[in-house]
Every structure is written in C-alpha cells, then in structure tokens.
Short mmCIF file of C-alpha atoms in Angstrom, two decimals:
data_model
loop_
_atom_site.label_atom_id
_atom_site.label_comp_id
_atom_site.label_asym_id
_atom_site.label_seq_id
_atom_site.Cartn_x
_atom_site.Cartn_y
_atom_site.Cartn_z
CA UNK A 1 -5.98 -41.60 5.79
CA UNK A 2 -5.99 -38.69 3.35
CA UNK A 3 -5.41 -35.27 4.83
CA UNK A 4 -6.96 -33.35 1.95
CA UNK A 5 -9.86 -34.92 0.11
CA UNK A 6 -11.57 -33.40 -2.92
CA UNK A 7 -14.67 -35.20 -4.17
CA UNK A 8 -16.31 -34.28 -7.49
CA UNK A 9 -15.32 -30.68 -7.05
CA UNK A 10 -16.53 -28.22 -9.68
CA UNK A 11 -16.36 -24.45 -9.87
CA UNK A 12 -18.01 -21.92 -12.15
CA UNK A 13 -17.40 -18.19 -12.35
CA UNK A 14 -20.27 -15.89 -13.08
CA UNK A 15 -20.01 -12.53 -14.79
CA UNK A 16 -22.80 -10.45 -16.29
CA UNK A 17 -21.76 -11.58 -19.76
CA UNK A 18 -21.27 -15.26 -19.22
CA UNK A 19 -20.81 -18.26 -17.03
CA UNK A 20 -17.38 -19.86 -17.11
CA UNK A 21 -16.85 -23.39 -15.93
CA UNK A 22 -13.34 -23.38 -14.52
CA UNK A 23 -13.07 -26.75 -12.82
CA UNK A 24 -14.98 -29.98 -13.37
CA UNK A 25 -15.04 -33.28 -11.50
CA UNK A 26 -11.84 -32.88 -9.55
CA UNK A 27 -11.15 -35.91 -7.39
CA UNK A 28 -7.96 -35.87 -5.43
CA UNK A 29 -6.67 -37.09 -2.14
CA UNK A 30 -3.44 -35.94 -0.61
CA UNK A 31 -1.75 -37.81 2.20
CA UNK A 32 -0.22 -36.27 5.27
CA UNK A 33 3.34 -35.11 4.59
CA UNK A 34 3.01 -35.50 0.86
CA UNK A 35 4.32 -32.98 -1.65
CA UNK A 36 2.19 -32.60 -4.76
CA UNK A 37 2.76 -30.31 -7.75
CA UNK A 38 0.07 -29.09 -10.10
CA UNK A 39 0.92 -28.16 -13.69
CA UNK A 40 -1.31 -27.26 -16.62
CA UNK A 41 -1.87 -24.72 -19.37
CA UNK A 42 -2.26 -21.07 -18.33
CA UNK A 43 -5.67 -20.17 -17.05
CA UNK A 44 -6.62 -23.77 -16.33
CA UNK A 45 -7.59 -22.98 -12.77
CA UNK A 46 -4.54 -24.20 -10.88
CA UNK A 47 -4.56 -21.25 -8.52
CA UNK A 48 -8.31 -21.51 -8.19
CA UNK A 49 -7.83 -25.03 -6.91
CA UNK A 50 -5.54 -23.70 -4.17
CA UNK A 51 -8.08 -21.03 -3.23
CA UNK A 52 -10.68 -23.79 -2.92
CA UNK A 53 -8.49 -25.90 -0.63
CA UNK A 54 -7.69 -22.86 1.51
CA UNK A 55 -11.38 -22.09 1.94
CA UNK A 56 -11.16 -18.63 0.35
CA UNK A 57 -13.45 -19.84 -2.44
CA UNK A 58 -16.47 -22.11 -2.17
CA UNK A 59 -16.89 -24.87 -4.77
CA UNK A 60 -20.01 -24.73 -6.93
CA UNK A 61 -20.37 -28.48 -6.58
CA UNK A 62 -18.72 -31.36 -4.74
CA UNK A 63 -17.00 -31.24 -1.38
CA UNK A 64 -13.59 -30.51 0.08
CA UNK A 65 -12.45 -32.00 3.36
CA UNK A 66 -9.39 -31.44 5.47
CA UNK A 67 -8.72 -34.11 8.12
CA UNK A 68 -12.24 -35.44 7.53
CA UNK A 69 -13.99 -32.12 8.21
CA UNK A 70 -15.65 -30.12 5.45
CA UNK A 71 -13.87 -26.85 4.65
CA UNK A 72 -15.95 -23.79 5.47
CA UNK A 73 -14.10 -20.50 5.46
CA UNK A 74 -10.38 -20.01 5.80
CA UNK A 75 -8.92 -22.86 7.81
CA UNK A 76 -6.10 -22.21 10.31
CA UNK A 77 -4.65 -25.53 9.19
CA UNK A 78 -3.73 -24.03 5.85
CA UNK A 79 -0.89 -21.64 5.05
CA UNK A 80 -0.63 -19.78 1.75
CA UNK A 81 2.52 -18.66 -0.01
CA UNK A 82 2.07 -16.30 -2.92
CA UNK A 83 4.14 -15.31 -5.92
CA UNK A 84 5.04 -11.99 -4.31
CA UNK A 85 6.24 -11.90 -0.75
CA UNK A 86 4.15 -8.83 0.18
CA UNK A 87 6.25 -8.06 3.19
CA UNK A 88 4.94 -4.88 4.81
CA UNK A 89 7.51 -2.08 4.44
CA UNK A 90 6.28 -0.44 7.63
CA UNK A 91 7.19 -3.46 9.73
CA UNK A 92 10.62 -4.95 10.28
CA UNK A 93 11.29 -8.59 9.41
CA UNK A 94 10.36 -9.90 12.84
CA UNK A 95 7.08 -8.00 12.95
CA UNK A 96 6.29 -9.16 9.43
CA UNK A 97 6.70 -12.73 10.58
CA UNK A 98 4.07 -12.38 13.28
CA UNK A 99 1.39 -10.96 10.96
CA UNK A 100 -0.40 -14.31 10.59
CA UNK A 101 -0.14 -15.04 14.29
CA UNK A 102 -1.55 -11.58 15.08
CA UNK A 103 -4.51 -12.07 12.77
CA UNK A 104 -5.25 -15.41 14.35
CA UNK A 105 -4.86 -13.90 17.81
CA UNK A 106 -2.17 -16.37 18.82
CA UNK A 107 0.06 -15.58 21.78
CA UNK A 108 2.47 -12.83 20.68
CA UNK A 109 5.37 -13.90 22.85
CA UNK A 110 5.24 -17.47 21.58
CA UNK A 111 4.89 -16.30 17.97
CA UNK A 112 7.87 -13.98 18.35
CA UNK A 113 10.01 -16.73 19.86
CA UNK A 114 9.01 -19.13 17.14
CA UNK A 115 9.75 -16.53 14.45
CA UNK A 116 13.22 -15.87 15.86
CA UNK A 117 13.95 -19.55 16.16
CA UNK A 118 12.95 -20.19 12.52
CA UNK A 119 14.92 -17.18 11.31
CA UNK A 120 17.98 -18.47 13.13
CA UNK A 121 17.48 -21.97 11.85
CA UNK A 122 17.14 -20.97 8.23
CA UNK A 123 20.07 -18.59 8.18
CA UNK A 124 18.33 -15.22 8.55
CA UNK A 125 18.96 -14.71 12.26
CA UNK A 126 20.88 -11.46 11.72
CA UNK A 127 18.04 -9.83 9.80
CA UNK A 128 15.26 -9.88 12.41
CA UNK A 129 15.38 -6.11 12.89
CA UNK A 130 16.12 -5.14 9.31
CA UNK A 131 13.53 -3.58 7.04
CA UNK A 132 12.21 -5.76 4.19
CA UNK A 133 13.78 -3.43 1.61
CA UNK A 134 17.21 -4.40 2.90
CA UNK A 135 16.73 -8.05 1.88
CA UNK A 136 17.34 -9.67 -1.49
CA UNK A 137 14.47 -11.23 -3.45
CA UNK A 138 15.37 -14.76 -2.36
CA UNK A 139 15.66 -13.74 1.27
CA UNK A 140 12.33 -11.96 1.15
CA UNK A 141 10.66 -15.08 -0.20
CA UNK A 142 12.24 -17.18 2.57
CA UNK A 143 10.90 -14.67 5.11
CA UNK A 144 7.48 -15.03 3.48
CA UNK A 145 7.68 -18.81 3.95
CA UNK A 146 8.67 -18.40 7.59
CA UNK A 147 5.75 -15.97 8.06
CA UNK A 148 3.46 -18.75 6.88
CA UNK A 149 5.14 -21.28 9.17
CA UNK A 150 4.84 -19.05 12.26
CA UNK A 151 1.06 -19.33 11.98
CA UNK A 152 1.55 -23.10 12.37
CA UNK A 153 -0.33 -24.57 9.42
CA UNK A 154 -0.29 -28.30 8.66
CA UNK A 155 -0.72 -27.73 4.95
CA UNK A 156 1.22 -25.33 2.76
CA UNK A 157 -0.25 -24.04 -0.48
CA UNK A 158 2.46 -22.61 -2.74
CA UNK A 159 1.15 -20.49 -5.59
CA UNK A 160 4.10 -20.05 -7.96
CA UNK A 161 6.28 -18.87 -5.10
CA UNK A 162 9.48 -18.76 -7.16
CA UNK A 163 8.29 -17.31 -10.44
CA UNK A 164 9.26 -13.73 -9.63
CA UNK A 165 12.87 -14.70 -8.92
CA UNK A 166 15.86 -15.03 -11.22
CA UNK A 167 16.82 -18.52 -12.37
CA UNK A 168 19.73 -19.07 -10.02
CA UNK A 169 17.89 -17.87 -6.91
CA UNK A 170 15.01 -20.01 -8.00
CA UNK A 171 17.04 -23.22 -8.05
CA UNK A 172 18.69 -22.51 -4.71
CA UNK A 173 15.48 -21.43 -3.06
CA UNK A 174 13.42 -24.36 -4.31
CA UNK A 175 16.05 -26.65 -2.80
CA UNK A 176 15.91 -24.75 0.50
CA UNK A 177 12.14 -24.55 0.63
CA UNK A 178 11.93 -28.27 -0.05
CA UNK A 179 14.17 -28.98 2.91
CA UNK A 180 12.31 -26.55 5.17
CA UNK A 181 8.96 -28.15 4.30
CA UNK A 182 10.26 -31.69 4.85
CA UNK A 183 12.04 -30.59 8.01
CA UNK A 184 8.78 -29.15 9.37
CA UNK A 185 6.81 -32.21 8.24
CA UNK A 186 4.21 -30.22 6.32
CA UNK A 187 1.95 -31.32 3.51
CA UNK A 188 2.50 -29.15 0.45
CA UNK A 189 0.65 -28.34 -2.76
CA UNK A 190 2.70 -26.44 -5.32
CA UNK A 191 1.30 -24.70 -8.38
CA UNK A 192 3.92 -23.87 -10.98
CA UNK A 193 4.57 -23.23 -14.65
CA UNK A 194 8.03 -24.70 -14.40
CA UNK A 195 7.86 -28.40 -15.13
CA UNK A 196 11.34 -29.19 -13.84
CA UNK A 197 10.49 -27.43 -10.59
CA UNK A 198 7.26 -29.42 -10.36
CA UNK A 199 9.00 -32.76 -10.89
CA UNK A 200 12.04 -32.09 -8.73
CA UNK A 201 10.13 -30.93 -5.69
CA UNK A 202 7.13 -33.25 -5.60
CA UNK A 203 6.21 -36.82 -4.80
CA UNK A 204 3.41 -36.63 -7.35
CA UNK A 205 2.78 -34.31 -10.29
CA UNK A 206 -0.79 -33.64 -11.26
CA UNK A 207 -1.44 -32.52 -14.84
CA UNK A 208 -4.57 -30.51 -15.53
CA UNK A 209 -6.34 -30.13 -18.85
CA UNK A 210 -7.56 -26.90 -20.42
CA UNK A 211 -10.81 -25.32 -19.26
CA UNK A 212 -13.12 -26.69 -17.99
CA UNK A 213 -10.21 -28.30 -16.25
CA UNK A 214 -10.11 -31.82 -15.01
CA UNK A 215 -7.24 -33.90 -13.78
CA UNK A 216 -5.78 -35.42 -16.90
CA UNK A 217 -3.22 -37.53 -15.14
CA UNK A 218 -1.28 -37.93 -11.92
CA UNK A 219 2.35 -39.01 -12.22
CA UNK A 220 4.15 -40.67 -9.35
CA UNK A 221 7.68 -39.31 -9.23
CA UNK A 222 9.84 -42.23 -8.26
CA UNK A 223 13.41 -42.85 -9.25
CA UNK A 224 15.70 -45.84 -8.79
CA UNK A 225 18.06 -43.66 -6.74
CA UNK A 226 15.76 -43.93 -3.73
CA UNK A 227 12.90 -42.33 -1.78
CA UNK A 228 12.62 -38.72 -0.70
CA UNK A 229 15.33 -37.34 -2.97
CA UNK A 230 16.01 -33.62 -2.79
CA UNK A 231 15.20 -31.50 -5.88
CA UNK A 232 18.87 -31.41 -6.80
CA UNK A 233 19.25 -35.18 -6.56
CA UNK A 234 16.08 -35.70 -8.56
CA UNK A 235 17.32 -33.52 -11.37
CA UNK A 236 20.41 -35.73 -11.48
CA UNK A 237 18.48 -39.01 -11.31
CA UNK A 238 18.63 -41.39 -14.27
CA UNK A 239 14.92 -41.48 -14.95
CA UNK A 240 14.44 -37.72 -14.68
CA UNK A 241 14.51 -36.91 -18.35
CA UNK A 242 12.18 -39.70 -19.25
CA UNK A 243 9.65 -38.50 -16.70
CA UNK A 244 10.10 -34.90 -17.82
CA UNK A 245 9.49 -35.81 -21.46
CA UNK A 246 6.44 -37.91 -20.67
CA UNK A 247 4.76 -35.12 -18.71
CA UNK A 248 5.90 -32.51 -21.22
CA UNK A 249 4.25 -34.40 -24.04
CA UNK A 250 1.03 -34.68 -22.15
CA UNK A 251 1.09 -31.00 -21.24
CA UNK A 252 1.83 -29.98 -24.78
CA UNK A 253 -1.33 -31.65 -26.01
CA UNK A 254 -3.39 -29.60 -23.55
CA UNK A 255 -1.56 -26.41 -24.35
CA UNK A 256 -2.05 -26.92 -28.08
CA UNK A 257 -5.70 -27.78 -27.50
CA UNK A 258 -6.21 -24.56 -25.56
CA UNK A 259 -4.60 -22.32 -28.18
CA UNK B 1 38.63 7.65 1.90
CA UNK B 2 37.03 9.53 -0.91
CA UNK B 3 38.92 10.26 -4.09
CA UNK B 4 39.81 13.84 -5.13
CA UNK B 5 37.41 13.51 -8.03
CA UNK B 6 34.56 12.69 -5.67
CA UNK B 7 35.47 15.61 -3.41
CA UNK B 8 35.36 17.90 -6.42
CA UNK B 9 31.94 16.51 -7.32
CA UNK B 10 30.69 17.20 -3.79
CA UNK B 11 32.07 20.76 -3.90
CA UNK B 12 30.29 21.45 -7.18
CA UNK B 13 27.01 20.05 -5.86
CA UNK B 14 27.29 22.15 -2.72
CA UNK B 15 27.97 25.27 -4.74
CA UNK B 16 24.88 24.55 -6.85
CA UNK B 17 22.71 24.34 -3.73
CA UNK B 18 24.11 27.65 -2.48
CA UNK B 19 23.46 29.27 -5.81
CA UNK B 20 19.84 28.12 -5.80
CA UNK B 21 19.25 29.42 -2.27
CA UNK B 22 20.92 32.72 -3.04
CA UNK B 23 18.94 33.19 -6.25
CA UNK B 24 15.69 32.52 -4.42
CA UNK B 25 16.45 35.29 -1.94
CA UNK B 26 17.52 37.64 -4.71
CA UNK B 27 14.25 37.18 -6.57
CA UNK B 28 12.40 38.35 -3.45
CA UNK B 29 14.84 41.20 -2.83
CA UNK B 30 14.69 42.43 -6.43
CA UNK B 31 10.88 42.25 -6.39
CA UNK B 32 10.66 44.29 -3.17
CA UNK B 33 13.27 46.81 -4.34
CA UNK B 34 11.52 47.36 -7.68
CA UNK B 35 8.22 47.80 -5.90
CA UNK B 36 9.69 50.34 -3.48
CA UNK B 37 11.48 52.31 -6.19
CA UNK B 38 8.53 52.25 -8.57
CA UNK B 39 6.26 53.66 -5.87
CA UNK B 40 8.92 56.12 -4.68
CA UNK B 41 9.67 57.54 -8.16
CA UNK B 42 6.04 57.78 -9.09
CA UNK B 43 5.99 55.06 -11.77
CA UNK B 44 2.97 53.62 -9.99
CA UNK B 45 0.52 55.25 -7.62
CA UNK B 46 1.33 54.24 -4.01
CA UNK B 47 -2.33 54.81 -3.18
CA UNK B 48 -3.14 51.76 -5.33
CA UNK B 49 -0.04 49.60 -4.81
CA UNK B 50 1.25 50.67 -1.41
CA UNK B 51 5.00 50.04 -0.95
CA UNK B 52 7.23 47.77 1.14
CA UNK B 53 8.46 50.46 3.54
CA UNK B 54 4.89 51.54 4.23
CA UNK B 55 3.90 47.93 4.71
CA UNK B 56 6.64 47.50 7.28
CA UNK B 57 5.44 50.48 9.29
CA UNK B 58 1.80 49.41 9.08
CA UNK B 59 2.85 45.93 10.07
CA UNK B 60 4.57 47.34 13.13
CA UNK B 61 1.54 49.42 13.95
CA UNK B 62 -0.93 46.59 13.45
CA UNK B 63 1.18 44.03 15.22
CA UNK B 64 1.87 46.16 18.29
CA UNK B 65 -1.73 47.19 18.51
CA UNK B 66 -2.28 43.47 18.81
CA UNK B 67 -5.09 43.06 16.33
CA UNK B 68 -3.04 41.68 13.40
CA UNK B 69 -1.61 38.79 15.37
CA UNK B 70 -5.00 38.08 16.84
CA UNK B 71 -6.56 37.96 13.37
CA UNK B 72 -3.74 35.74 12.08
CA UNK B 73 -4.14 33.43 15.05
CA UNK B 74 -7.88 33.16 14.43
CA UNK B 75 -7.42 32.31 10.74
CA UNK B 76 -4.64 29.85 11.61
CA UNK B 77 -6.76 28.10 14.20
CA UNK B 78 -9.71 27.89 11.81
CA UNK B 79 -7.47 26.39 9.16
CA UNK B 80 -5.94 23.77 11.47
CA UNK B 81 -9.35 22.75 12.80
CA UNK B 82 -10.71 22.65 9.24
CA UNK B 83 -7.85 20.42 8.07
CA UNK B 84 -8.22 18.10 11.03
CA UNK B 85 -11.97 17.75 10.56
CA UNK B 86 -11.76 17.09 6.82
CA UNK B 87 -8.90 14.60 7.22
CA UNK B 88 -10.72 12.61 9.92
CA UNK B 89 -14.18 12.81 8.39
CA UNK B 90 -12.87 12.30 4.85
CA UNK B 91 -10.84 9.24 5.84
CA UNK B 92 -13.83 7.83 7.73
CA UNK B 93 -16.01 8.21 4.63
CA UNK B 94 -13.31 6.70 2.39
CA UNK B 95 -13.14 3.72 4.77
CA UNK B 96 -16.93 3.38 4.55
CA UNK B 97 -16.68 3.33 0.75
CA UNK B 98 -14.00 0.63 0.93
CA UNK B 99 -16.02 -1.35 3.45
CA UNK B 100 -19.20 -1.33 1.46
CA UNK B 101 -18.81 -1.35 -2.31
CA UNK B 102 -22.60 -1.01 -2.39
CA UNK B 103 -22.48 2.34 -0.60
CA UNK B 104 -19.57 3.40 -2.77
CA UNK B 105 -21.46 2.62 -5.97
CA UNK B 106 -24.68 4.21 -4.77
CA UNK B 107 -22.95 7.45 -3.75
CA UNK B 108 -20.49 7.69 -6.64
CA UNK B 109 -22.56 10.06 -8.87
CA UNK B 110 -23.26 12.32 -5.90
CA UNK B 111 -19.54 12.51 -5.19
CA UNK B 112 -18.87 13.54 -8.77
CA UNK B 113 -21.46 16.31 -8.58
CA UNK B 114 -20.27 17.52 -5.17
CA UNK B 115 -16.69 17.55 -6.40
CA UNK B 116 -17.58 19.65 -9.43
CA UNK B 117 -19.87 22.03 -7.51
CA UNK B 118 -18.16 25.33 -6.56
CA UNK B 119 -18.38 25.10 -2.79
CA UNK B 120 -18.27 28.89 -2.49
CA UNK B 121 -21.83 28.91 -3.75
CA UNK B 122 -22.82 27.22 -0.51
CA UNK B 123 -21.62 30.22 1.51
CA UNK B 124 -25.01 31.80 2.22
CA UNK B 125 -26.40 28.43 3.30
CA UNK B 126 -23.58 27.93 5.78
CA UNK B 127 -24.07 31.46 7.04
CA UNK B 128 -27.75 30.93 7.69
CA UNK B 129 -27.39 27.46 9.15
CA UNK B 130 -24.21 27.81 11.18
CA UNK B 131 -23.99 31.49 12.08
CA UNK B 132 -21.11 33.87 11.43
CA UNK B 133 -18.31 32.01 13.19
CA UNK B 134 -19.11 28.33 12.51
CA UNK B 135 -19.93 28.98 8.86
CA UNK B 136 -16.19 29.50 8.29
CA UNK B 137 -15.50 25.93 9.42
CA UNK B 138 -18.36 24.81 7.21
CA UNK B 139 -16.78 26.46 4.19
CA UNK B 140 -13.26 25.21 5.00
CA UNK B 141 -14.42 21.61 5.41
CA UNK B 142 -16.73 21.75 2.38
CA UNK B 143 -13.85 22.78 0.13
CA UNK B 144 -11.35 20.18 1.33
CA UNK B 145 -13.37 17.13 2.35
CA UNK B 146 -14.40 15.88 -1.10
CA UNK B 147 -10.82 15.95 -2.34
CA UNK B 148 -9.75 14.16 0.84
CA UNK B 149 -12.28 11.40 0.27
CA UNK B 150 -11.28 10.98 -3.36
CA UNK B 151 -7.54 10.98 -2.68
CA UNK B 152 -7.67 8.61 0.29
CA UNK B 153 -10.02 6.28 -1.55
CA UNK B 154 -7.78 6.13 -4.60
CA UNK B 155 -4.89 5.39 -2.21
CA UNK B 156 -6.85 2.45 -0.85
CA UNK B 157 -7.42 1.20 -4.38
CA UNK B 158 -3.73 1.36 -5.19
CA UNK B 159 -2.91 -1.09 -2.42
CA UNK B 160 -2.45 -4.32 -4.27
CA UNK B 161 -5.25 -6.84 -4.15
CA UNK B 162 -2.78 -9.63 -3.44
CA UNK B 163 -1.64 -7.91 -0.25
CA UNK B 164 -5.21 -8.22 0.92
CA UNK B 165 -5.34 -11.78 -0.41
CA UNK B 166 -2.40 -12.56 1.83
CA UNK B 167 -4.37 -11.15 4.77
CA UNK B 168 -7.40 -13.15 3.70
CA UNK B 169 -5.34 -16.33 3.55
CA UNK B 170 -4.67 -15.92 7.26
CA UNK B 171 -8.41 -15.44 7.79
CA UNK B 172 -8.21 -11.69 8.47
CA UNK B 173 -11.42 -9.78 9.17
CA UNK B 174 -12.16 -6.39 7.58
CA UNK B 175 -11.18 -4.39 10.69
CA UNK B 176 -7.89 -6.29 10.77
CA UNK B 177 -7.21 -5.56 7.09
CA UNK B 178 -7.99 -1.92 7.76
CA UNK B 179 -5.73 -1.65 10.78
CA UNK B 180 -2.84 -3.81 9.60
CA UNK B 181 -2.69 -2.99 5.88
CA UNK B 182 -4.96 -0.24 4.58
CA UNK B 183 -4.16 2.49 7.09
CA UNK B 184 -0.39 1.98 7.41
CA UNK B 185 0.00 1.49 3.66
CA UNK B 186 -1.89 4.74 3.07
CA UNK B 187 0.41 6.93 5.15
CA UNK B 188 2.12 8.40 2.03
CA UNK B 189 -1.33 9.21 0.64
CA UNK B 190 -2.40 10.84 3.90
CA UNK B 191 0.63 13.11 3.73
CA UNK B 192 -0.01 13.99 0.09
CA UNK B 193 -3.66 14.72 0.93
CA UNK B 194 -2.57 16.86 3.86
CA UNK B 195 -0.38 18.95 1.56
CA UNK B 196 -3.28 19.58 -0.81
CA UNK B 197 -5.56 20.31 2.14
CA UNK B 198 -3.36 23.05 3.59
CA UNK B 199 -3.94 25.11 0.45
CA UNK B 200 -7.58 24.20 -0.02
CA UNK B 201 -8.56 24.75 3.59
CA UNK B 202 -6.94 28.17 3.59
CA UNK B 203 -9.04 29.02 0.54
CA UNK B 204 -12.11 27.87 2.44
CA UNK B 205 -11.26 29.84 5.55
CA UNK B 206 -10.55 33.09 3.69
CA UNK B 207 -13.64 32.62 1.56
CA UNK B 208 -15.71 32.00 4.67
CA UNK B 209 -14.28 35.10 6.33
CA UNK B 210 -14.98 37.18 3.22
CA UNK B 211 -18.61 36.18 3.43
CA UNK B 212 -19.46 36.38 7.04
CA UNK B 213 -16.90 36.87 9.75
CA UNK B 214 -15.95 39.66 12.09
CA UNK B 215 -12.38 38.48 12.56
CA UNK B 216 -9.52 36.79 10.75
CA UNK B 217 -7.23 37.71 7.86
CA UNK B 218 -10.00 37.33 5.29
CA UNK B 219 -12.06 39.84 7.24
CA UNK B 220 -9.08 42.25 7.40
CA UNK B 221 -8.58 41.98 3.64
CA UNK B 222 -12.21 42.73 2.86
CA UNK B 223 -12.32 45.49 5.43
CA UNK B 224 -9.08 47.03 4.10
CA UNK B 225 -10.51 46.97 0.58
CA UNK B 226 -13.72 48.65 1.67
CA UNK B 227 -11.97 51.54 3.45
CA UNK B 228 -9.33 51.77 0.69
CA UNK B 229 -6.45 50.87 2.99
CA UNK B 230 -4.07 49.06 0.64
CA UNK B 231 -1.50 48.75 3.44
CA UNK B 232 -3.91 46.71 5.50
CA UNK B 233 -4.79 44.50 2.52
CA UNK B 234 -1.16 43.87 1.61
CA UNK B 235 -0.05 43.21 5.17
CA UNK B 236 -2.87 40.73 5.63
CA UNK B 237 -1.95 38.95 2.40
CA UNK B 238 1.67 38.75 3.55
CA UNK B 239 0.54 37.24 6.84
CA UNK B 240 -1.57 34.76 4.89
CA UNK B 241 1.50 33.77 2.89
CA UNK B 242 3.49 33.36 6.12
CA UNK B 243 0.70 31.28 7.62
CA UNK B 244 0.72 28.90 4.65
CA UNK B 245 4.52 28.61 4.84
CA UNK B 246 4.29 27.68 8.51
CA UNK B 247 1.55 25.11 7.86
CA UNK B 248 3.55 23.58 4.99
CA UNK B 249 6.53 23.47 7.31
CA UNK B 250 4.56 21.42 9.81
CA UNK B 251 3.37 19.02 7.13
CA UNK B 252 6.94 18.68 5.91
CA UNK B 253 8.14 17.80 9.43
CA UNK B 254 5.30 15.32 9.76
CA UNK B 255 6.29 13.78 6.45
CA UNK B 256 9.90 13.33 7.54
CA UNK B 257 8.73 11.68 10.75
CA UNK B 258 6.27 9.42 8.91
CA UNK B 259 8.84 8.40 6.32
CA UNK B 260 11.16 7.22 9.06
CA UNK B 261 8.46 5.47 11.04
CA UNK B 262 6.68 3.80 8.12
CA UNK B 263 9.81 3.29 6.07
CA UNK B 264 8.59 4.47 2.69
CA UNK B 265 10.23 6.31 -0.18
CA UNK B 266 8.89 9.60 -1.41
#
C-alpha cells in the first residue's frame, strides 16, 4: 500500500494582481521506504509540492493522504530538511537536536538519549556540547538531519538540503545522508536542481514541467549492477549516463519552454 | 611558542591601547585646566562659567549636606524604572504586532505620527493627568517606548522566515515560535535597544523634572538657573554625566553576559 498518495492535486496562489496556477493534476503514490527525487525547471513548484505533503499548505483541489488518512495540518509523521540548517546559535548541538521533540512535547529524556545515540552513530558524538558555529557546513547539515530524525518522522522531505554546500562536501554528504535514511528505514522525497544527485540517491526520479506544473514523467532508476545501490555505486553504474542523458533531454525541453 | 615578530606585534598593539587611554585622560585634564585658568585669569567671567575648583567645593558642600546624592538617586531610580517599563511594554507591543499583522497594519500610521511627535509637548498633559511625581515616568516612557517598539519589531522582522518555517515544519504554535526563536534570537536587538534607551530615558526624566518635579537632577538644574547658581547647575550636569556612564556600564556588563549565554557576535 502507498504511504503517500496524491490524487488530482492542484494549487493556485492568489495575489492582488493575479492568480497563479502553480500545480495541476498531480497524481503520485510513494511506497513505504521508497526514495523519490523531484527535478524540474526553476519555479515549477517542486518545493510547493513538499509543503503540500507536509501539511503546511492546503491544496486548492484534490486530496493528499498519508497512510490512508487525509493530511490536515502539519503531520508528526513528516520531517522537513531545508536548504539551510538553521541551527540556533543560542543552543548547543544537543539542545538544537531536541527542538522538534520539544515542540511536539515528546519526553525530553528520551529525546536527549535518542539525540546522543544518533550523534554517536553518525560520527558527531564529540560535538554534543559544542556550539553550532564550531561545526563545518557539512557537519551542521548532518546535525540538521539528526534534528529531524529525533522527532521520529516516517517520511523525510528534503528541500535542496545540499545546495548551500561546496561540491566535495555535497558528494560526501549525499552519500552519508542516503545511508542514514536507508539505515533508519525512512521514506524520502528529495527536491533538487542537481540531476546527478537526483538520480544517484533515488529509486525513482520525477520530472516536472513548467508552470502550471504537472508530472511530465517518472523514471525508474534501475541498473544492472543490482538493487539498492548507494549514490556512489550508481554514479559508477554502466547505465548511469544513459539515464542521465534521457532525463536531461526531457528537462531541457521544459527549461527551454519556460524561458 | 610565539615568534619574536609576533611578540613585537603584541607590544606595539599594547602600546597603542595605552596611548589611546592616556590621550583620553589628557583631553579631560586639558579641558579642565583651560577652564580653571581662563576663569582664574579673567578671560571669562566665573559668574557665568563657574570653574572646576569651585565646582569641587560646591560638590563637597552639596554632597555632604546630603541633598545632591539624594537628587541623583531619585533621577537614577526614575531612569531605571522608565527603562524597565518601556522595554517590557515596548516588547509586549512589538510581540502583539508580530502576532497580529492586522493590528500591526491598522496601527502603523499612528506609530509613524507618534514617533515623529515631539513627546516633550505632552508634558503638560502628563502633569495634569499623573501629578508632579508620576508625570516624570510618563515623560520618560513616552520618549523611549516608541523607539523600543520600532527597534524590537524590526529585530523580529530580521529573523529569517525560513527559521520560522523550520519551526512550522515541526508543527510549532505561535507561543512556541515566540519563546524558542523570536525572543532568544532578538537578544542582540534588546541590548542595542537598551543602549539607545539609556540616553532617551534620561532625556525624558530630565525633561519631566524640568517641567514639574520638586526633586531630581533636572529640578536642581532648573533651580540653579533660576537663582543664578552656576555651580549648582554645573555640578548637577556632571552628576548627570556620571549617572549615564554608570547606566552604560551596566548595559555593557549585561551585554557581555548575554553574548556568552546566547553565543552571538557583536
């Protein structure tokens, strides 16, 4: 059964000057434990789609369900990871990690233990009592992911989480984040501009058209080398370039059309 | 181990700091000496300018009599209470404006007018409504509260929207956003506002005392002027300067403490 189900979802923005139709007829179902990437021309409403799934925005038409229940308001099943880590400078790493748990009024002791355990597990155990400013960009983003995990979501929404990082950190971190997400058995939806990132991390890549955006195509990412390859292995796989070129071509048409 | 070159650098920097401190003191010393000599040699009329040695003796007189310290204490207390009230009330109003963008939009033009209005003009109203002692608080708060609201509110606006989006993604309520993000993130702005308020509130207090009071440094200054006692006026002004130095000192200490606790850069 699908964990996330979008049926005929549409969304329009209203301003005093005009009405903008951002999304139209989005139908998508995402299975439990699946990793899906969303790519498309800038301003096509990729991030909007994440806000809809998270319950921060209401669709103008259609319905969104998580585990068979209609989404109304922010669901505790969903965790969000943003482009910037937004760690709070006035809290140390450990207290930053429990922010989500605090908001959701979860047990503090349990949250703290879980935070420490995750820090330890993902190689940041020594930094629990450091200030955020003492961490590197890649470390901060890993802390941000752990902060999301401490609140115990089933679904992770990743909104260009690596785009503020330098190329090398980006490659390393995407590999790590992939392993953390698989290790924790979470469902993930990644929005990105980076096509190679989208392909290497996901089981399926969804291409969106220009506004009003619809799903133009969904590509299964499957290589002869086997199932569940890590991003690194996928980039090395024989069929990688072919897949990349196919999606690139499709994207290019939308990008040109939106110019 | 530091290299000789680095040690030399440190020595030069240290000498620079000394030079600055020394020059500051000399400016004051030269100013006082010139004043004293000018009055002593008849370049200026000591009746109009007084002179430092006279000030010292009147200070001794006034201080030992007890009234000067009492007046300073009264003005100081009024200022501290005024600052506290405008900080608390101003922050509360800024929070209200953040909470309800409707209220903020409705009241915006009134804020602009109130900000531009010379609050001193309200003096007689405060005097009639609040009486001679409370009108001073009225004036002090009137002068500093609008600036407090505007500064704290602009601080709130500077906090990035995505930080609040992060809070929203966890399902945070408005009180939670306020407590966990807005207030702690605004600590640097609170300190900056406090610094501005020390000066403004003192203006309010002295202004209020000019208009109505029977005690305080503002009262002494006006009284000294009326009976042509320049010594009294000058001594009171010096005490006022000292008072502001002390208040700034406190704010500075508070800032150091806050910077450590909330881990922010100046």
